[in-house]
JSON list of C-alpha atoms in Angstrom, two decimals:
[
{"chain": "A", "resi": 4, "resn": "MET", "atom": "CA", "xyz": [98.21, 142.36, 43.10]},
{"chain": "A", "resi": 5, "resn": "THR", "atom": "CA", "xyz": [101.40, 143.45, 41.29]},
{"chain": "A", "resi": 6, "resn": "LYS", "atom": "CA", "xyz": [104.60, 141.56, 41.59]},
{"chain": "A", "resi": 7, "resn": "PRO", "atom": "CA", "xyz": [106.64, 144.24, 43.52]},
{"chain": "A", "resi": 8, "resn": "THR", "atom": "CA", "xyz": [103.75, 144.55, 46.01]},
{"chain": "A", "resi": 9, "resn": "ALA", "atom": "CA", "xyz": [103.53, 140.74, 46.51]},
{"chain": "A", "resi": 10, "resn": "LEU", "atom": "CA", "xyz": [107.31, 140.49, 46.92]},
{"chain": "A", "resi": 11, "resn": "LEU", "atom": "CA", "xyz": [107.29, 143.23, 49.55]},
{"chain": "A", "resi": 12, "resn": "GLN", "atom": "CA", "xyz": [104.57, 141.59, 51.52]},
{"chain": "A", "resi": 13, "resn": "ALA", "atom": "CA", "xyz": [106.32, 138.25, 51.41]},
{"chain": "A", "resi": 14, "resn": "VAL", "atom": "CA", "xyz": [109.56, 139.90, 52.78]},
{"chain": "A", "resi": 15, "resn": "LEU", "atom": "CA", "xyz": [107.66, 141.65, 55.50]},
{"chain": "A", "resi": 16, "resn": "VAL", "atom": "CA", "xyz": [105.85, 138.49, 56.61]},
{"chain": "A", "resi": 17, "resn": "ALA", "atom": "CA", "xyz": [109.08, 136.50, 56.65]},
{"chain": "A", "resi": 18, "resn": "ALA", "atom": "CA", "xyz": [110.84, 139.24, 58.65]},
{"chain": "A", "resi": 19, "resn": "LEU", "atom": "CA", "xyz": [108.00, 139.25, 61.24]},
{"chain": "A", "resi": 20, "resn": "LEU", "atom": "CA", "xyz": [108.22, 135.41, 61.49]},
{"chain": "A", "resi": 21, "resn": "ILE", "atom": "CA", "xyz": [111.98, 135.34, 61.84]},
{"chain": "A", "resi": 22, "resn": "ALA", "atom": "CA", "xyz": [112.28, 138.31, 64.31]},
{"chain": "A", "resi": 23, "resn": "PRO", "atom": "CA", "xyz": [110.86, 136.41, 67.37]},
{"chain": "A", "resi": 24, "resn": "ILE", "atom": "CA", "xyz": [113.09, 133.32, 66.77]},
{"chain": "A", "resi": 25, "resn": "THR", "atom": "CA", "xyz": [116.29, 135.52, 66.49]},
{"chain": "A", "resi": 26, "resn": "HIS", "atom": "CA", "xyz": [115.31, 137.31, 69.71]},
{"chain": "A", "resi": 27, "resn": "VAL", "atom": "CA", "xyz": [114.92, 134.12, 71.60]},
{"chain": "A", "resi": 28, "resn": "HIS", "atom": "CA", "xyz": [118.56, 133.19, 70.82]},
{"chain": "A", "resi": 29, "resn": "ALA", "atom": "CA", "xyz": [120.15, 136.48, 71.93]},
{"chain": "A", "resi": 30, "resn": "GLN", "atom": "CA", "xyz": [122.29, 136.21, 74.95]},
{"chain": "A", "resi": 31, "resn": "THR", "atom": "CA", "xyz": [122.79, 138.62, 77.77]},
{"chain": "A", "resi": 32, "resn": "PRO", "atom": "CA", "xyz": [126.56, 139.46, 78.35]},
{"chain": "A", "resi": 33, "resn": "ALA", "atom": "CA", "xyz": [128.01, 138.47, 81.62]},
{"chain": "A", "resi": 34, "resn": "PRO", "atom": "CA", "xyz": [128.43, 141.16, 84.17]},
{"chain": "A", "resi": 35, "resn": "ASP", "atom": "CA", "xyz": [131.66, 143.16, 83.89]},
{"chain": "A", "resi": 36, "resn": "PRO", "atom": "CA", "xyz": [134.40, 142.02, 86.49]},
{"chain": "A", "resi": 37, "resn": "LEU", "atom": "CA", "xyz": [134.86, 145.59, 87.62]},
{"chain": "A", "resi": 38, "resn": "PHE", "atom": "CA", "xyz": [131.02, 145.82, 88.17]},
{"chain": "A", "resi": 39, "resn": "LYS", "atom": "CA", "xyz": [130.90, 142.76, 90.20]},
{"chain": "A", "resi": 40, "resn": "THR", "atom": "CA", "xyz": [133.98, 143.89, 92.27]},
{"chain": "A", "resi": 41, "resn": "ILE", "atom": "CA", "xyz": [132.40, 147.31, 93.16]},
{"chain": "A", "resi": 42, "resn": "GLN", "atom": "CA", "xyz": [128.92, 145.77, 93.65]},
{"chain": "A", "resi": 43, "resn": "SER", "atom": "CA", "xyz": [130.43, 143.32, 96.19]},
{"chain": "A", "resi": 44, "resn": "LEU", "atom": "CA", "xyz": [132.34, 146.10, 97.91]},
{"chain": "A", "resi": 45, "resn": "ASP", "atom": "CA", "xyz": [129.22, 148.22, 98.18]},
{"chain": "A", "resi": 46, "resn": "THR", "atom": "CA", "xyz": [127.33, 145.25, 99.67]},
{"chain": "A", "resi": 47, "resn": "GLN", "atom": "CA", "xyz": [130.16, 144.63, 102.24]},
{"chain": "A", "resi": 48, "resn": "LEU", "atom": "CA", "xyz": [130.51, 148.51, 103.01]},
{"chain": "A", "resi": 49, "resn": "PHE", "atom": "CA", "xyz": [126.67, 148.86, 103.89]},
{"chain": "A", "resi": 50, "resn": "GLU", "atom": "CA", "xyz": [126.36, 145.50, 105.58]},
{"chain": "A", "resi": 51, "resn": "ALA", "atom": "CA", "xyz": [128.87, 147.01, 107.94]},
{"chain": "A", "resi": 52, "resn": "TYR", "atom": "CA", "xyz": [127.00, 150.34, 108.10]},
{"chain": "A", "resi": 53, "resn": "ASN", "atom": "CA", "xyz": [123.65, 148.67, 108.73]},
{"chain": "A", "resi": 54, "resn": "HIS", "atom": "CA", "xyz": [125.12, 146.45, 111.55]},
{"chain": "A", "resi": 55, "resn": "CYS", "atom": "CA", "xyz": [127.23, 149.31, 112.95]},
{"chain": "A", "resi": 56, "resn": "ASP", "atom": "CA", "xyz": [130.43, 147.32, 112.54]},
{"chain": "A", "resi": 57, "resn": "LEU", "atom": "CA", "xyz": [132.53, 150.50, 112.66]},
{"chain": "A", "resi": 58, "resn": "GLU", "atom": "CA", "xyz": [135.91, 148.90, 112.30]},
{"chain": "A", "resi": 59, "resn": "LYS", "atom": "CA", "xyz": [134.82, 147.05, 109.11]},
{"chain": "A", "resi": 60, "resn": "PHE", "atom": "CA", "xyz": [133.05, 150.10, 107.80]},
{"chain": "A", "resi": 61, "resn": "GLY", "atom": "CA", "xyz": [136.20, 152.28, 108.40]},
{"chain": "A", "resi": 62, "resn": "SER", "atom": "CA", "xyz": [138.36, 149.68, 106.53]},
{"chain": "A", "resi": 63, "resn": "PHE", "atom": "CA", "xyz": [136.72, 150.53, 103.26]},
{"chain": "A", "resi": 64, "resn": "LEU", "atom": "CA", "xyz": [137.64, 154.29, 103.69]},
{"chain": "A", "resi": 65, "resn": "ALA", "atom": "CA", "xyz": [140.80, 156.13, 102.70]},
{"chain": "A", "resi": 66, "resn": "ASP", "atom": "CA", "xyz": [142.40, 158.20, 105.50]},
{"chain": "A", "resi": 67, "resn": "ASP", "atom": "CA", "xyz": [142.10, 161.38, 103.53]},
{"chain": "A", "resi": 68, "resn": "LEU", "atom": "CA", "xyz": [138.49, 160.64, 102.60]},
{"chain": "A", "resi": 69, "resn": "GLU", "atom": "CA", "xyz": [136.39, 163.65, 101.63]},
{"chain": "A", "resi": 70, "resn": "PHE", "atom": "CA", "xyz": [132.49, 163.23, 102.02]},
{"chain": "A", "resi": 71, "resn": "TYR", "atom": "CA", "xyz": [130.33, 165.86, 100.39]},
{"chain": "A", "resi": 72, "resn": "HIS", "atom": "CA", "xyz": [126.73, 165.74, 101.60]},
{"chain": "A", "resi": 73, "resn": "ASP", "atom": "CA", "xyz": [124.05, 168.16, 100.35]},
{"chain": "A", "resi": 74, "resn": "LYS", "atom": "CA", "xyz": [122.45, 168.69, 103.79]},
{"chain": "A", "resi": 75, "resn": "THR", "atom": "CA", "xyz": [125.47, 168.68, 106.04]},
{"chain": "A", "resi": 76, "resn": "GLY", "atom": "CA", "xyz": [128.41, 169.90, 103.79]},
{"chain": "A", "resi": 77, "resn": "LEU", "atom": "CA", "xyz": [131.93, 168.60, 103.67]},
{"chain": "A", "resi": 78, "resn": "SER", "atom": "CA", "xyz": [133.48, 166.24, 106.12]},
{"chain": "A", "resi": 79, "resn": "ARG", "atom": "CA", "xyz": [137.16, 165.22, 105.82]},
{"chain": "A", "resi": 80, "resn": "GLY", "atom": "CA", "xyz": [138.96, 162.24, 106.95]},
{"chain": "A", "resi": 81, "resn": "ARG", "atom": "CA", "xyz": [137.97, 158.68, 107.91]},
{"chain": "A", "resi": 82, "resn": "PRO", "atom": "CA", "xyz": [137.60, 159.32, 111.56]},
{"chain": "A", "resi": 83, "resn": "ALA", "atom": "CA", "xyz": [135.09, 162.09, 111.14]},
{"chain": "A", "resi": 84, "resn": "LEU", "atom": "CA", "xyz": [132.78, 159.78, 108.94]},
{"chain": "A", "resi": 85, "resn": "VAL", "atom": "CA", "xyz": [133.13, 156.92, 111.24]},
{"chain": "A", "resi": 86, "resn": "ASP", "atom": "CA", "xyz": [132.26, 159.07, 114.20]},
{"chain": "A", "resi": 87, "resn": "GLY", "atom": "CA", "xyz": [129.29, 160.53, 112.32]},
{"chain": "A", "resi": 88, "resn": "ILE", "atom": "CA", "xyz": [127.95, 157.05, 111.60]},
{"chain": "A", "resi": 89, "resn": "LYS", "atom": "CA", "xyz": [128.51, 156.09, 115.23]},
{"chain": "A", "resi": 90, "resn": "ASN", "atom": "CA", "xyz": [126.73, 159.21, 116.61]},
{"chain": "A", "resi": 91, "resn": "ASN", "atom": "CA", "xyz": [123.98, 159.61, 114.04]},
{"chain": "A", "resi": 92, "resn": "ILE", "atom": "CA", "xyz": [123.31, 156.33, 112.26]},
{"chain": "A", "resi": 93, "resn": "CYS", "atom": "CA", "xyz": [123.95, 153.26, 114.46]},
{"chain": "A", "resi": 94, "resn": "GLY", "atom": "CA", "xyz": [120.78, 151.74, 115.50]},
{"chain": "A", "resi": 95, "resn": "LYS", "atom": "CA", "xyz": [118.75, 154.53, 113.88]},
{"chain": "A", "resi": 96, "resn": "VAL", "atom": "CA", "xyz": [119.08, 154.09, 110.08]},
{"chain": "A", "resi": 97, "resn": "THR", "atom": "CA", "xyz": [119.63, 151.35, 107.54]},
{"chain": "A", "resi": 98, "resn": "ARG", "atom": "CA", "xyz": [120.49, 151.65, 103.88]},
{"chain": "A", "resi": 99, "resn": "GLU", "atom": "CA", "xyz": [119.38, 149.70, 100.93]},
{"chain": "A", "resi": 100, "resn": "LEU", "atom": "CA", "xyz": [120.61, 149.99, 97.31]},
{"chain": "A", "resi": 101, "resn": "ILE", "atom": "CA", "xyz": [117.76, 150.49, 94.88]},
{"chain": "A", "resi": 102, "resn": "PRO", "atom": "CA", "xyz": [117.93, 147.59, 92.52]},
{"chain": "A", "resi": 103, "resn": "GLY", "atom": "CA", "xyz": [118.84, 148.54, 88.94]},
{"chain": "A", "resi": 104, "resn": "THR", "atom": "CA", "xyz": [120.47, 151.92, 89.81]},
{"chain": "A", "resi": 105, "resn": "LEU", "atom": "CA", "xyz": [124.09, 150.83, 90.27]},
{"chain": "A", "resi": 106, "resn": "GLU", "atom": "CA", "xyz": [126.49, 152.07, 87.60]},
{"chain": "A", "resi": 107, "resn": "VAL", "atom": "CA", "xyz": [130.20, 151.43, 87.68]},
{"chain": "A", "resi": 108, "resn": "TYR", "atom": "CA", "xyz": [132.79, 153.02, 85.36]},
{"chain": "A", "resi": 109, "resn": "PRO", "atom": "CA", "xyz": [136.55, 152.49, 85.25]},
{"chain": "A", "resi": 110, "resn": "ILE", "atom": "CA", "xyz": [138.87, 155.33, 86.11]},
{"chain": "A", "resi": 111, "resn": "ALA", "atom": "CA", "xyz": [142.26, 154.71, 84.38]},
{"chain": "A", "resi": 112, "resn": "ASN", "atom": "CA", "xyz": [145.23, 154.31, 86.59]},
{"chain": "A", "resi": 113, "resn": "TYR", "atom": "CA", "xyz": [143.11, 154.90, 89.62]},
{"chain": "A", "resi": 114, "resn": "GLY", "atom": "CA", "xyz": [140.06, 152.69, 90.18]},
{"chain": "A", "resi": 115, "resn": "ALA", "atom": "CA", "xyz": [136.39, 153.21, 89.61]},
{"chain": "A", "resi": 116, "resn": "VAL", "atom": "CA", "xyz": [133.47, 155.47, 90.08]},
{"chain": "A", "resi": 117, "resn": "GLU", "atom": "CA", "xyz": [130.29, 153.96, 91.59]},
{"chain": "A", "resi": 118, "resn": "ILE", "atom": "CA", "xyz": [126.96, 155.71, 90.98]},
{"chain": "A", "resi": 119, "resn": "GLY", "atom": "CA", "xyz": [123.48, 154.73, 92.29]},
{"chain": "A", "resi": 120, "resn": "VAL", "atom": "CA", "xyz": [120.49, 155.58, 94.34]},
{"chain": "A", "resi": 121, "resn": "HIS", "atom": "CA", "xyz": [119.84, 154.32, 97.89]},
{"chain": "A", "resi": 122, "resn": "ARG", "atom": "CA", "xyz": [117.11, 154.25, 100.31]},
{"chain": "A", "resi": 123, "resn": "PHE", "atom": "CA", "xyz": [117.24, 154.90, 104.02]},
{"chain": "A", "resi": 124, "resn": "HIS", "atom": "CA", "xyz": [115.03, 153.37, 106.58]},
{"chain": "A", "resi": 125, "resn": "HIS", "atom": "CA", "xyz": [114.46, 154.20, 110.21]},
{"chain": "A", "resi": 126, "resn": "PRO", "atom": "CA", "xyz": [113.71, 150.73, 111.74]},
{"chain": "A", "resi": 127, "resn": "GLY", "atom": "CA", "xyz": [110.75, 150.87, 114.15]},
{"chain": "A", "resi": 128, "resn": "HIS", "atom": "CA", "xyz": [110.00, 154.42, 113.03]},
{"chain": "A", "resi": 129, "resn": "GLU", "atom": "CA", "xyz": [108.60, 154.05, 109.42]},
{"chain": "A", "resi": 130, "resn": "GLU", "atom": "CA", "xyz": [106.08, 156.95, 109.63]},
{"chain": "A", "resi": 131, "resn": "PRO", "atom": "CA", "xyz": [105.16, 158.52, 106.40]},
{"chain": "A", "resi": 132, "resn": "GLY", "atom": "CA", "xyz": [108.04, 160.84, 105.22]},
{"chain": "A", "resi": 133, "resn": "SER", "atom": "CA", "xyz": [110.62, 159.00, 107.40]},
{"chain": "A", "resi": 134, "resn": "VAL", "atom": "CA", "xyz": [111.99, 156.82, 104.54]},
{"chain": "A", "resi": 135, "resn": "GLY", "atom": "CA", "xyz": [114.19, 158.74, 102.24]},
{"chain": "A", "resi": 136, "resn": "GLU", "atom": "CA", "xyz": [116.28, 158.34, 99.06]},
{"chain": "A", "resi": 137, "resn": "ALA", "atom": "CA", "xyz": [119.44, 159.86, 97.70]},
{"chain": "A", "resi": 138, "resn": "LYS", "atom": "CA", "xyz": [121.77, 159.64, 94.86]},
{"chain": "A", "resi": 139, "resn": "PHE", "atom": "CA", "xyz": [125.48, 158.89, 95.52]},
{"chain": "A", "resi": 140, "resn": "ILE", "atom": "CA", "xyz": [128.79, 158.88, 93.89]},
{"chain": "A", "resi": 141, "resn": "HIS", "atom": "CA", "xyz": [131.73, 156.81, 95.44]},
{"chain": "A", "resi": 142, "resn": "LEU", "atom": "CA", "xyz": [135.23, 157.28, 94.04]},
{"chain": "A", "resi": 143, "resn": "TRP", "atom": "CA", "xyz": [137.12, 153.94, 94.61]},
{"chain": "A", "resi": 144, "resn": "GLN", "atom": "CA", "xyz": [140.97, 153.82, 94.49]},
{"chain": "A", "resi": 145, "resn": "ASN", "atom": "CA", "xyz": [142.64, 150.45, 93.84]},
{"chain": "A", "resi": 146, "resn": "LYS", "atom": "CA", "xyz": [146.00, 150.74, 95.39]},
{"chain": "A", "resi": 147, "resn": "ASP", "atom": "CA", "xyz": [148.15, 147.60, 95.38]},
{"chain": "A", "resi": 148, "resn": "GLY", "atom": "CA", "xyz": [144.98, 145.48, 95.06]},
{"chain": "A", "resi": 149, "resn": "VAL", "atom": "CA", "xyz": [143.25, 147.18, 98.01]},
{"chain": "A", "resi": 150, "resn": "TRP", "atom": "CA", "xyz": [140.03, 149.15, 97.19]},
{"chain": "A", "resi": 151, "resn": "LYS", "atom": "CA", "xyz": [139.33, 152.26, 99.32]},
{"chain": "A", "resi": 152, "resn": "ILE", "atom": "CA", "xyz": [136.78, 155.00, 98.94]},
{"chain": "A", "resi": 153, "resn": "THR", "atom": "CA", "xyz": [138.52, 158.35, 98.58]},
{"chain": "A", "resi": 154, "resn": "ARG", "atom": "CA", "xyz": [135.57, 160.65, 97.74]},
{"chain": "A", "resi": 155, "resn": "VAL", "atom": "CA", "xyz": [131.79, 160.46, 98.35]},
{"chain": "A", "resi": 156, "resn": "ILE", "atom": "CA", "xyz": [129.11, 162.81, 97.05]},
{"chain": "A", "resi": 157, "resn": "SER", "atom": "CA", "xyz": [125.66, 162.15, 98.49]},
{"chain": "A", "resi": 158, "resn": "PHE", "atom": "CA", "xyz": [123.02, 164.35, 97.16]},
{"chain": "A", "resi": 159, "resn": "ASP", "atom": "CA", "xyz": [119.29, 164.89, 96.20]},
{"chain": "A", "resi": 160, "resn": "HIS", "atom": "CA", "xyz": [118.04, 163.67, 99.59]},
{"chain": "A", "resi": 161, "resn": "GLN", "atom": "CA", "xyz": [114.30, 163.40, 99.59]},
{"chain": "A", "resi": 162, "resn": "ALA", "atom": "CA", "xyz": [111.61, 161.98, 101.78]},
{"chain": "A", "resi": 163, "resn": "LEU", "atom": "CA", "xyz": [109.64, 159.23, 99.93]},
{"chain": "A", "resi": 164, "resn": "SER", "atom": "CA", "xyz": [105.91, 159.92, 99.72]},
{"chain": "A", "resi": 165, "resn": "LYS", "atom": "CA", "xyz": [103.97, 156.89, 100.53]}
]
């Protein structure tokens, strides 16, 4: 074996032996404070949604909310969305965030944008095709330390095939 080939083999073997050790010591960064804030707000918002706590649900919404839905179109204002939840969701539908889909990005001098995928269930009526998923975008405004959703886009609603 020639010297350059032996040297190359020794370097490759050393790299392979060291790689697992360096990987073990890698640390995962702590979650971003903004991500944690929006994740907490999302949890509170949909706990209120799932339990039909309309007063609490409405407290997360701006007065001039715009809600864009791929199936029902545009709804304007907090009262319209709260009434829609009361008349169409309460006792009929629950929502769960699909783990690992939540994304949060800052919006300078405004707040944050939240993006994710959620699943909707119909408790007591879980026939095939009744469970659905959709993508969503929430625009959160932070005004004087109070977070409110000003815009919602809910799209790509699909029944889950079981």
